[in-house]
Coordinates of C-alpha atoms in Angstrom, one line a residue:
M5 CA 8.5 43.0 13.1
E6 CA 7.6 40.0 15.1
Q7 CA 4.4 38.9 13.4
Q8 CA 6.4 38.7 10.0
A9 CA 8.8 36.5 11.9
D10 CA 6.4 34.7 13.3
S11 CA 4.6 33.9 9.9
T12 CA 8.6 33.0 8.4
R13 CA 9.0 30.8 10.8
L14 CA 5.7 28.8 10.8
A15 CA 6.2 28.7 6.3
E16 CA 9.6 27.3 7.7
R17 CA 7.8 24.5 9.3
T18 CA 4.9 23.5 7.4
G19 CA 6.1 24.0 3.8
I20 CA 3.3 26.8 3.3
H21 CA 4.7 29.8 2.0
S22 CA 1.9 31.6 0.3
Y23 CA -2.0 32.7 1.2
Q24 CA -2.9 30.6 -2.3
Y25 CA -1.8 27.9 -1.2
A26 CA -2.4 27.3 2.2
R27 CA -6.1 28.0 1.0
D28 CA -5.5 25.2 -1.4
C29 CA -4.2 23.1 1.9
K30 CA -7.1 24.0 4.1
D31 CA -9.4 22.6 1.5
T32 CA -7.7 19.6 0.9
W33 CA -7.6 19.4 5.1
H34 CA -10.9 19.8 5.5
R35 CA -11.9 17.3 2.9
F36 CA -10.0 14.7 4.9
A37 CA -11.5 15.3 7.9
R38 CA -14.9 15.1 6.5
F39 CA -14.0 11.7 4.7
A40 CA -12.3 10.6 8.4
R41 CA -15.3 11.4 10.5
S42 CA -18.3 10.1 7.7
S43 CA -16.2 7.2 6.5
L44 CA -13.6 6.0 9.4
Y45 CA -16.2 7.4 12.2
L46 CA -13.1 9.3 13.9
R47 CA -14.5 12.5 15.9
D48 CA -11.1 13.9 17.4
M49 CA -9.2 15.4 14.5
S50 CA -5.9 15.7 16.5
K51 CA -5.8 12.2 16.5
L52 CA -5.8 11.9 12.7
D53 CA -2.8 9.6 12.0
G54 CA -0.8 8.0 9.0
W55 CA -3.3 5.0 8.7
H56 CA -6.3 7.3 8.4
A57 CA -4.1 9.4 5.8
E58 CA -3.3 6.4 3.5
V59 CA -7.1 5.1 3.8
Y60 CA -8.2 9.0 1.9
L61 CA -5.8 8.9 0.1
R62 CA -6.5 5.4 -1.9
S63 CA -10.4 7.1 -1.8
R64 CA -9.1 9.4 -4.4
I65 CA -8.0 7.0 -6.5
R66 CA -10.9 4.9 -6.3
D67 CA -12.6 8.6 -7.0
G68 CA -10.6 8.7 -10.3
I69 CA -9.0 12.5 -9.9
S70 CA -6.2 12.7 -12.1
Y71 CA -3.0 12.0 -10.9
A72 CA -1.3 15.0 -10.9
C73 CA -4.2 16.3 -8.9
W74 CA -3.4 13.3 -6.8
K75 CA 0.0 13.8 -6.0
K76 CA -1.0 17.8 -4.9
E77 CA -3.3 16.2 -2.8
A78 CA -0.8 14.0 -1.7
A79 CA 1.5 16.9 -0.6
Q80 CA -1.1 19.4 1.1
V81 CA -2.5 16.3 3.2
G82 CA 1.4 15.5 4.6
K83 CA 1.9 18.9 5.3
L84 CA -0.6 18.2 7.8
D85 CA 1.1 16.2 9.8
N86 CA 3.8 19.2 11.0
A87 CA 0.3 21.7 11.2
L88 CA -0.8 18.8 14.1
Y89 CA 2.7 18.6 15.7
D90 CA 3.1 22.3 15.7
W91 CA -0.8 22.5 17.3
K92 CA -0.2 20.0 19.9
A93 CA 3.3 21.2 21.1
R94 CA 1.8 24.4 21.6
T95 CA -1.6 23.3 23.5
E96 CA -0.1 20.0 25.3
G97 CA 3.6 20.9 25.8
K98 CA 4.2 17.9 23.9
A99 CA 3.8 16.0 20.6
Q100 CA 5.3 13.3 18.2
P101 CA 4.6 12.9 14.7
S102 CA 1.1 11.7 13.4
G103 CA 2.7 9.6 10.8
I104 CA 0.4 11.1 8.0
R105 CA 3.6 12.5 6.3
M106 CA 4.8 8.8 6.0
A107 CA 1.9 7.7 4.8
A108 CA 1.6 10.6 2.1
L109 CA 5.6 9.4 0.8
D110 CA 5.0 6.1 0.8
P111 CA 6.6 4.9 -2.4
E112 CA 4.4 1.5 -2.5
L113 CA 0.8 4.3 -2.5
R114 CA 2.4 6.4 -5.0
S115 CA 3.0 4.2 -7.6
L116 CA -0.3 2.4 -6.7
A117 CA -1.4 6.4 -7.8
R118 CA 0.5 6.2 -11.1
E119 CA -0.4 3.3 -12.1
T120 CA -3.9 3.6 -11.8
L121 CA -4.5 7.8 -12.4
A122 CA -1.6 7.9 -15.0
A123 CA -2.6 5.0 -16.8
S124 CA -5.8 6.0 -17.3
A125 CA -7.3 3.1 -15.4
K126 CA -10.9 3.6 -14.0
S127 CA -10.5 1.7 -10.7
F128 CA -8.4 -0.4 -9.2
G129 CA -8.6 -4.1 -8.1
H130 CA -8.4 -7.5 -8.5
F131 CA -7.3 -9.0 -11.5
A132 CA -10.1 -10.6 -13.8
N133 CA -8.0 -13.7 -14.8
P134 CA -4.7 -13.8 -13.2
E135 CA -3.6 -16.8 -14.9
L136 CA -3.5 -15.1 -17.9
V137 CA -1.6 -12.1 -16.6
M138 CA 1.2 -14.1 -15.5
A139 CA 1.1 -16.7 -18.3
C140 CA 1.6 -13.1 -20.8
L141 CA 4.3 -12.3 -18.4
N142 CA 5.8 -15.5 -18.7
K143 CA 6.6 -15.0 -22.2
A144 CA 8.0 -11.5 -21.7
G145 CA 10.6 -13.4 -19.2
N146 CA 11.3 -15.6 -16.3
I147 CA 12.2 -13.2 -14.2
F148 CA 9.2 -10.6 -13.9
A149 CA 6.9 -13.6 -14.0
I150 CA 8.8 -14.3 -10.6
T151 CA 8.2 -10.9 -9.2
A152 CA 4.5 -11.2 -9.9
G153 CA 4.5 -14.6 -8.5
I154 CA 5.7 -13.3 -5.5
Q155 CA 3.3 -10.8 -5.1
Y156 CA 0.1 -13.0 -6.6
E157 CA 0.9 -16.1 -4.3
G158 CA 2.6 -15.2 -1.6
G159 CA 0.8 -11.0 -0.8
A160 CA 4.2 -8.9 -1.0
R161 CA 4.0 -5.8 -2.1
C162 CA 6.3 -4.5 -5.5
R163 CA 9.3 -3.0 -4.2
E164 CA 9.3 -6.5 -0.9
A165 CA 8.6 -8.9 -4.6
C166 CA 11.1 -7.0 -6.4
R167 CA 14.3 -7.5 -4.3
V168 CA 14.8 -11.3 -2.6
T169 CA 18.1 -12.4 -0.8
S170 CA 19.4 -16.3 -0.5
E171 CA 19.3 -15.3 3.2
Q172 CA 15.6 -14.8 3.0
L173 CA 14.8 -18.0 1.9
L174 CA 13.3 -20.5 4.6
G175 CA 12.6 -23.8 2.9
I176 CA 9.8 -26.0 2.5
A177 CA 6.9 -26.1 5.1
V178 CA 3.4 -27.2 5.8
D179 CA 0.8 -23.8 6.0
S180 CA -0.4 -24.2 9.6
L181 CA -4.2 -23.4 8.5
T182 CA -4.6 -24.7 4.9
K183 CA -2.1 -28.1 5.8
D184 CA -0.3 -27.4 2.3
R185 CA 3.0 -27.1 1.6
T186 CA 4.6 -24.0 0.5
G187 CA 7.8 -22.5 0.8
E188 CA 8.6 -19.0 2.9
V189 CA 10.0 -16.3 2.2
L190 CA 11.2 -13.8 4.8
L191 CA 10.4 -10.1 4.5
E192 CA 12.4 -7.7 6.5
D193 CA 12.3 -4.4 4.6
T194 CA 9.0 -3.9 4.6
K195 CA 7.0 -1.1 4.9
G196 CA 6.2 0.2 8.4
G197 CA 9.5 -1.5 9.3
K198 CA 7.5 -5.1 10.2
V199 CA 8.9 -8.5 9.5
R200 CA 6.3 -11.0 8.5
I201 CA 7.0 -14.5 6.5
I202 CA 5.2 -15.3 3.5
R203 CA 4.1 -18.5 1.7
I204 CA 4.1 -19.1 -1.5
G205 CA 3.8 -22.5 -3.9
V206 CA 6.7 -25.0 -4.3
P207 CA 7.4 -25.0 -8.1
L208 CA 7.3 -21.1 -7.6
Y209 CA 9.4 -21.1 -4.7
E210 CA 12.1 -23.8 -6.7
R211 CA 12.1 -21.1 -9.8
L212 CA 13.0 -18.7 -7.0
E213 CA 15.9 -20.2 -5.6
A214 CA 17.3 -21.5 -9.0
E215 CA 17.0 -17.9 -9.8
I216 CA 18.9 -16.5 -6.8
D217 CA 21.3 -19.0 -7.1
R218 CA 21.9 -18.1 -11.1
S219 CA 21.8 -14.1 -9.8
G220 CA 24.5 -14.4 -7.1
G221 CA 22.1 -14.4 -4.4
C222 CA 20.6 -12.1 -4.6
L223 CA 17.5 -11.6 -7.3
Q224 CA 16.7 -7.6 -7.5
V225 CA 14.1 -6.6 -10.3
P226 CA 14.2 -2.7 -11.5
M227 CA 10.3 -1.8 -10.0
G228 CA 9.5 0.0 -13.0
G229 CA 10.3 -2.6 -15.7
Y230 CA 8.6 -4.3 -14.0
S231 CA 5.4 -2.6 -14.0
K232 CA 5.5 -2.0 -17.7
A233 CA 6.3 -5.7 -18.2
V234 CA 3.2 -6.2 -15.8
R235 CA 0.7 -3.5 -17.7
R236 CA 2.2 -5.3 -21.5
A237 CA 1.0 -8.4 -19.7
A238 CA -2.3 -7.0 -18.4
E239 CA -2.9 -5.3 -21.8
M240 CA -2.2 -8.3 -24.2
A241 CA -5.0 -10.6 -21.3
G242 CA -7.3 -8.0 -22.0
E243 CA -7.6 -6.3 -18.6
A244 CA -9.2 -3.2 -17.9
L245 CA -6.2 -2.8 -14.4
R246 CA -2.9 -2.1 -15.5
G247 CA -1.1 -2.1 -12.2
T248 CA 1.3 -4.4 -10.2
H249 CA -1.2 -4.0 -7.2
A250 CA -3.6 -6.0 -8.5
F251 CA -1.9 -8.9 -8.2
R252 CA -1.9 -8.5 -3.9
Y253 CA -5.9 -7.9 -4.4
C254 CA -5.6 -11.4 -6.3
Y255 CA -3.7 -12.9 -2.9
A256 CA -6.2 -11.5 -0.5
R257 CA -9.1 -12.8 -2.6
N258 CA -7.9 -16.3 -2.5
R259 CA -6.8 -16.2 0.7
Y260 CA -10.1 -15.2 2.3
R261 CA -11.8 -18.0 0.0
A262 CA -8.9 -20.4 0.9
L263 CA -9.3 -19.7 4.5
T264 CA -13.7 -19.5 4.7
A265 CA -14.3 -22.7 2.8
Y266 CA -15.8 -25.4 3.5
G267 CA -13.8 -28.5 4.7
G268 CA -11.2 -26.3 5.2
P269 CA -10.0 -24.3 8.1
G270 CA -13.5 -23.0 8.4
L271 CA -12.4 -19.5 10.0
S272 CA -15.3 -17.1 10.1
H273 CA -14.8 -13.8 8.0
E274 CA -13.4 -11.8 11.0
A275 CA -10.5 -14.4 12.1
A276 CA -10.0 -14.7 7.9
I277 CA -9.6 -10.9 7.7
Q278 CA -7.6 -10.6 11.1
Q279 CA -5.2 -13.5 9.3
I280 CA -5.0 -12.2 5.8
S281 CA -4.3 -8.7 7.6
R282 CA -0.8 -10.0 9.5
E283 CA 0.2 -11.8 6.5
M284 CA -0.5 -9.0 4.1
G285 CA 1.6 -6.6 6.6
H286 CA -1.4 -4.5 7.1
E287 CA -1.0 -2.1 10.4
R288 CA -5.0 -2.5 10.7
A289 CA -7.2 -5.2 9.3
D290 CA -9.5 -2.2 8.2
I291 CA -7.6 -1.7 5.2
T292 CA -8.0 -5.6 4.2
H293 CA -11.9 -5.0 3.7
L294 CA -10.6 -2.6 0.6
Y295 CA -8.8 -5.7 -0.9
L296 CA -11.9 -8.0 -0.7
R297 CA -14.9 -5.4 -2.1

């Protein structure tokens, strides 16, 4: 009876209630650990955290698995958080959540997986012709084009671009690196809670300001409707990719070129990566490399 009670408590803690599901979780955890060891050079698996989980789950999107399989793997990866927590509590006497579960539940990552895998896209990355996609979006509606512009010119995540208030508008300033005049937008409700400022072109900033004023102080765009509009615009533009996240990839590539160009700021590769990482709100600069492949 005591063994049965222990098993019940373990099942309640981890969310694993059957031997078959336990085996499935174990297989996914092993795959995750092998990836962390071979690709991220992690030797101590007890140090797995949310960043490792995010990079792994992004790699599974690139592998082109089905969206249903990806969701199942993400759920199984998330359960590793509880298992690691319990193991550390027993062996070290204290433990803190690793952030793996939060990474697996991240709405931006799940949206990327849905847009890429459910739409049967073969890969993800930047748009080949983002200006044409933007032009097609302008035909679909001003509000969607503004949202896309915030991602394309400022590197915002989809959720961050879909809701902007008048309090977030900081005015026109000069980019200290490129010396361009840009409009500054404050982002507070961000992934990881890190406040940051993004910069967009003055024409787009003025359009955003006017739309926020017209909307009573807050521009709010439904993420679902925006995603559909981008997919339609990308299809009209003949793009293989369909997801909103492609605009963020375009931002990273454009910004890298601007920061390293001859006659510009002239940053080194490493310095440019660090700068773009901060601007995009990445926890670590390593993840930015994925946007530049």
